[in-house]
mmCIF file of C-alpha atoms in Angstrom:
data_model
loop_
_atom_site.group_PDB
_atom_site.id
_atom_site.type_symbol
_atom_site.label_atom_id
_atom_site.label_comp_id
_atom_site.label_asym_id
_atom_site.label_seq_id
_atom_site.Cartn_x
_atom_site.Cartn_y
_atom_site.Cartn_z
ATOM 1 C CA MET A 28 0.000 0.000 0.000
ATOM 2 C CA ASN A 29 1.325 3.420 -1.006
ATOM 3 C CA LYS A 30 0.675 5.745 1.974
ATOM 4 C CA ILE A 31 1.741 9.360 2.475
ATOM 5 C CA VAL A 32 1.520 12.090 5.100
ATOM 6 C CA ILE A 33 1.407 15.643 3.751
ATOM 7 C CA TYR A 34 2.537 18.375 6.158
ATOM 8 C CA HIS A 35 1.204 21.929 5.831
ATOM 9 C CA HIS A 36 3.342 24.388 7.805
ATOM 10 C CA GLY A 37 2.207 27.591 9.475
ATOM 11 C CA LYS A 38 2.246 31.197 8.299
ATOM 12 C CA ASP A 39 5.608 32.262 9.706
ATOM 13 C CA SER A 40 7.131 28.809 9.704
ATOM 14 C CA ILE A 41 9.286 26.836 7.314
ATOM 15 C CA PRO A 42 8.585 23.523 5.570
ATOM 16 C CA TRP A 43 11.088 21.592 7.702
ATOM 17 C CA GLY A 44 10.953 22.949 11.257
ATOM 18 C CA GLU A 45 10.967 21.025 14.543
ATOM 19 C CA LYS A 46 7.328 19.912 14.301
ATOM 20 C CA THR A 47 7.791 18.766 10.721
ATOM 21 C CA HIS A 48 10.783 16.629 11.614
ATOM 22 C CA ALA A 49 8.963 15.083 14.594
ATOM 23 C CA MET A 50 5.872 14.240 12.520
ATOM 24 C CA ALA A 51 8.042 12.872 9.659
ATOM 25 C CA GLU A 52 9.828 10.541 12.059
ATOM 26 C CA VAL A 53 6.508 9.169 13.331
ATOM 27 C CA ALA A 54 5.091 8.813 9.816
ATOM 28 C CA LYS A 55 8.109 6.911 8.537
ATOM 29 C CA ARG A 56 8.114 4.634 11.589
ATOM 30 C CA CYS A 57 4.457 3.817 10.816
ATOM 31 C CA GLY A 58 5.159 2.999 7.164
ATOM 32 C CA TYR A 59 4.227 6.292 5.504
ATOM 33 C CA GLN A 60 6.097 8.423 3.026
ATOM 34 C CA PHE A 61 6.254 12.062 4.145
ATOM 35 C CA GLU A 62 6.205 15.341 2.263
ATOM 36 C CA SER A 63 6.151 18.919 3.525
ATOM 37 C CA ILE A 64 4.778 21.459 1.069
ATOM 38 C CA ASP A 65 6.725 24.722 0.831
ATOM 39 C CA TYR A 66 4.229 27.546 1.307
ATOM 40 C CA THR A 67 6.794 30.288 2.021
ATOM 41 C CA ALA A 68 5.983 32.155 -1.222
ATOM 42 C CA SER A 69 2.711 33.470 0.271
ATOM 43 C CA ASN A 70 1.193 34.202 3.677
ATOM 44 C CA ASP A 71 -2.312 34.313 2.184
ATOM 45 C CA PRO A 72 -4.339 31.289 3.339
ATOM 46 C CA GLN A 73 -6.406 31.206 0.136
ATOM 47 C CA VAL A 74 -3.242 31.174 -2.023
ATOM 48 C CA ARG A 75 -1.920 28.272 0.033
ATOM 49 C CA VAL A 76 -5.208 26.385 -0.389
ATOM 50 C CA LYS A 77 -4.973 26.849 -4.168
ATOM 51 C CA GLN A 78 -1.351 25.664 -4.119
ATOM 52 C CA CYS A 79 -2.353 22.479 -2.302
ATOM 53 C CA LEU A 80 -5.407 21.884 -4.504
ATOM 54 C CA ALA A 81 -3.149 22.027 -7.579
ATOM 55 C CA MET A 82 -1.182 19.019 -6.326
ATOM 56 C CA ASP A 83 -1.757 15.454 -7.491
ATOM 57 C CA PHE A 84 -1.990 12.824 -4.775
ATOM 58 C CA SER A 85 -3.788 10.251 -6.952
ATOM 59 C CA GLY A 86 -0.859 7.825 -6.824
ATOM 60 C CA TYR A 87 -1.433 7.120 -3.145
ATOM 61 C CA ASP A 88 -3.764 4.598 -1.575
ATOM 62 C CA GLU A 89 -3.897 6.506 1.711
ATOM 63 C CA LEU A 90 -3.459 10.194 2.391
ATOM 64 C CA ILE A 91 -3.036 11.866 5.797
ATOM 65 C CA PHE A 92 -2.881 15.640 6.288
ATOM 66 C CA VAL A 93 -0.995 17.285 9.154
ATOM 67 C CA GLY A 94 -1.357 21.036 9.481
ATOM 68 C CA SER A 95 0.046 23.582 11.893
ATOM 69 C CA SER A 96 -1.706 26.925 12.417
ATOM 70 C CA MET A 97 -2.441 28.307 8.922
ATOM 71 C CA GLY A 98 -1.501 24.844 7.681
ATOM 72 C CA GLY A 99 -4.310 23.437 9.821
ATOM 73 C CA TYR A 100 -6.751 25.679 8.004
ATOM 74 C CA VAL A 101 -5.283 24.583 4.650
ATOM 75 C CA SER A 102 -5.582 20.930 5.721
ATOM 76 C CA ALA A 103 -9.231 21.288 6.707
ATOM 77 C CA VAL A 104 -10.232 23.174 3.548
ATOM 78 C CA CYS A 105 -8.344 20.826 1.205
ATOM 79 C CA ALA A 106 -9.665 17.730 2.967
ATOM 80 C CA GLU A 107 -12.964 18.253 1.154
ATOM 81 C CA MET A 108 -11.333 17.653 -2.237
ATOM 82 C CA PHE A 109 -8.692 15.081 -1.341
ATOM 83 C CA ASN A 110 -10.648 13.084 1.255
ATOM 84 C CA PRO A 111 -7.669 12.129 3.443
ATOM 85 C CA ARG A 112 -8.060 9.212 5.793
ATOM 86 C CA ALA A 113 -7.256 11.527 8.715
ATOM 87 C CA ILE A 114 -6.201 15.065 9.542
ATOM 88 C CA PHE A 115 -3.997 16.010 12.488
ATOM 89 C CA LEU A 116 -4.347 19.693 13.326
ATOM 90 C CA ILE A 117 -1.867 21.610 15.486
ATOM 91 C CA ALA A 118 -3.234 24.958 16.759
ATOM 92 C CA PRO A 119 -5.328 25.317 13.591
ATOM 93 C CA ALA A 120 -6.033 28.874 12.450
ATOM 94 C CA PHE A 121 -9.825 28.715 12.368
ATOM 95 C CA TYR A 122 -12.295 31.612 12.575
ATOM 96 C CA LEU A 123 -9.701 34.362 12.165
ATOM 97 C CA PRO A 124 -9.958 37.573 10.113
ATOM 98 C CA GLY A 125 -8.670 37.053 6.563
ATOM 99 C CA TYR A 126 -9.574 33.356 6.474
ATOM 100 C CA ASP A 127 -12.487 32.920 4.075
ATOM 101 C CA ARG A 128 -13.856 29.596 5.252
ATOM 102 C CA THR A 129 -15.726 29.129 8.496
ATOM 103 C CA THR A 130 -17.394 25.797 7.674
ATOM 104 C CA PHE A 131 -15.565 22.566 7.025
ATOM 105 C CA SER A 132 -16.144 18.874 6.345
ATOM 106 C CA PRO A 133 -13.379 17.149 8.299
ATOM 107 C CA PRO A 134 -12.955 13.386 8.008
ATOM 108 C CA LEU A 135 -14.069 11.113 10.821
ATOM 109 C CA ASN A 136 -10.449 10.712 11.961
ATOM 110 C CA THR A 137 -9.679 14.306 12.895
ATOM 111 C CA LEU A 138 -7.548 15.146 15.899
ATOM 112 C CA VAL A 139 -6.947 18.716 17.125
ATOM 113 C CA MET A 140 -4.027 19.763 19.364
ATOM 114 C CA HIS A 141 -4.117 23.228 20.971
ATOM 115 C CA GLY A 142 -2.409 25.186 23.730
ATOM 116 C CA TRP A 143 -4.267 26.825 26.579
ATOM 117 C CA ASN A 144 -1.824 29.758 26.397
ATOM 118 C CA ASP A 145 -2.133 30.338 22.652
ATOM 119 C CA THR A 146 -2.220 34.102 21.981
ATOM 120 C CA VAL A 147 -2.248 33.716 18.164
ATOM 121 C CA VAL A 148 -5.289 31.460 17.729
ATOM 122 C CA PRO A 149 -7.588 31.591 20.759
ATOM 123 C CA PRO A 150 -8.211 28.177 22.360
ATOM 124 C CA GLU A 151 -11.962 28.755 22.038
ATOM 125 C CA ASN A 152 -11.551 28.561 18.235
ATOM 126 C CA ALA A 153 -10.283 24.991 18.537
ATOM 127 C CA TRP A 154 -13.113 24.200 20.934
ATOM 128 C CA ARG A 155 -15.673 25.676 18.499
ATOM 129 C CA PHE A 156 -14.327 23.587 15.609
ATOM 130 C CA SER A 157 -14.148 20.398 17.672
ATOM 131 C CA GLN A 158 -17.596 20.893 19.150
ATOM 132 C CA THR A 159 -19.156 21.684 15.760
ATOM 133 C CA TYR A 160 -17.609 18.677 14.007
ATOM 134 C CA GLN A 161 -17.376 16.350 17.024
ATOM 135 C CA THR A 162 -13.631 15.854 16.687
ATOM 136 C CA VAL A 163 -11.189 14.902 19.392
ATOM 137 C CA LEU A 164 -9.531 17.949 20.989
ATOM 138 C CA LYS A 165 -6.393 17.659 23.133
ATOM 139 C CA MET A 166 -5.507 20.755 25.136
ATOM 140 C CA PHE A 167 -2.001 21.332 26.490
ATOM 141 C CA ASP A 168 -0.369 23.753 28.920
ATOM 142 C CA SER A 169 1.563 25.378 26.083
ATOM 143 C CA ASP A 170 1.602 28.319 23.692
ATOM 144 C CA HIS A 171 0.764 28.565 19.976
ATOM 145 C CA ARG A 172 3.828 26.711 18.750
ATOM 146 C CA LEU A 173 3.305 23.794 21.164
ATOM 147 C CA LEU A 174 7.020 22.957 21.066
ATOM 148 C CA SER A 175 7.046 22.366 24.825
ATOM 149 C CA VAL A 176 4.744 19.379 24.278
ATOM 150 C CA LEU A 177 6.181 18.128 20.986
ATOM 151 C CA PRO A 178 6.890 14.604 22.336
ATOM 152 C CA GLN A 179 3.288 14.289 23.547
ATOM 153 C CA MET A 180 1.963 15.508 20.181
ATOM 154 C CA ALA A 181 4.179 13.043 18.345
ATOM 155 C CA ASP A 182 2.753 10.286 20.550
ATOM 156 C CA GLU A 183 -0.806 11.406 19.733
ATOM 157 C CA PHE A 184 0.010 11.406 16.028
ATOM 158 C CA GLU A 185 1.476 7.920 16.260
ATOM 159 C CA ARG A 186 -1.621 6.649 18.096
ATOM 160 C CA LEU A 187 -3.802 8.120 15.349
ATOM 161 C CA LEU A 188 -1.810 6.394 12.587
ATOM 162 C CA ILE A 189 -1.854 3.080 14.428
ATOM 163 C CA GLN A 190 -5.594 3.369 15.131
ATOM 164 C CA ILE A 191 -6.593 4.012 11.523
ATOM 165 C CA ASN A 192 -4.486 1.091 10.310
ATOM 166 C CA GLN A 193 -5.926 -1.540 12.656
#
């Protein structure tokens, strides 16, 4: 089976930061290929959505999206077209000014990670999304970047991949 995890980085982040490397390690350990899309050419969420939608993932039997902040928004919007098996959202940038979409159709296997001390995307935005779409929400004593709980997030991601492949 040809399986891949696609990582969507955040607005002010880079394609291969600490979170990307941690998620790639988990994905590879669980038998997935891993790709991080380079969105650094634009900080416009709609441009990033169009960039992702222009990609061809048809050669894969299973697709997983991981998105951090603006990348979480991109993951959720693009999930409607690509129908990934799961999406793993890290402090997703939902319900913010400048983000066109406020309704989504996340897959059944959607897991949201968020920090109680997030001053970029209010924690209540993650709660609103998770309540509306009945997704699992894990809250951490951390800030927007969630680097202080990266090992715990990696564990959650690994559990998700194992669960959907049982």
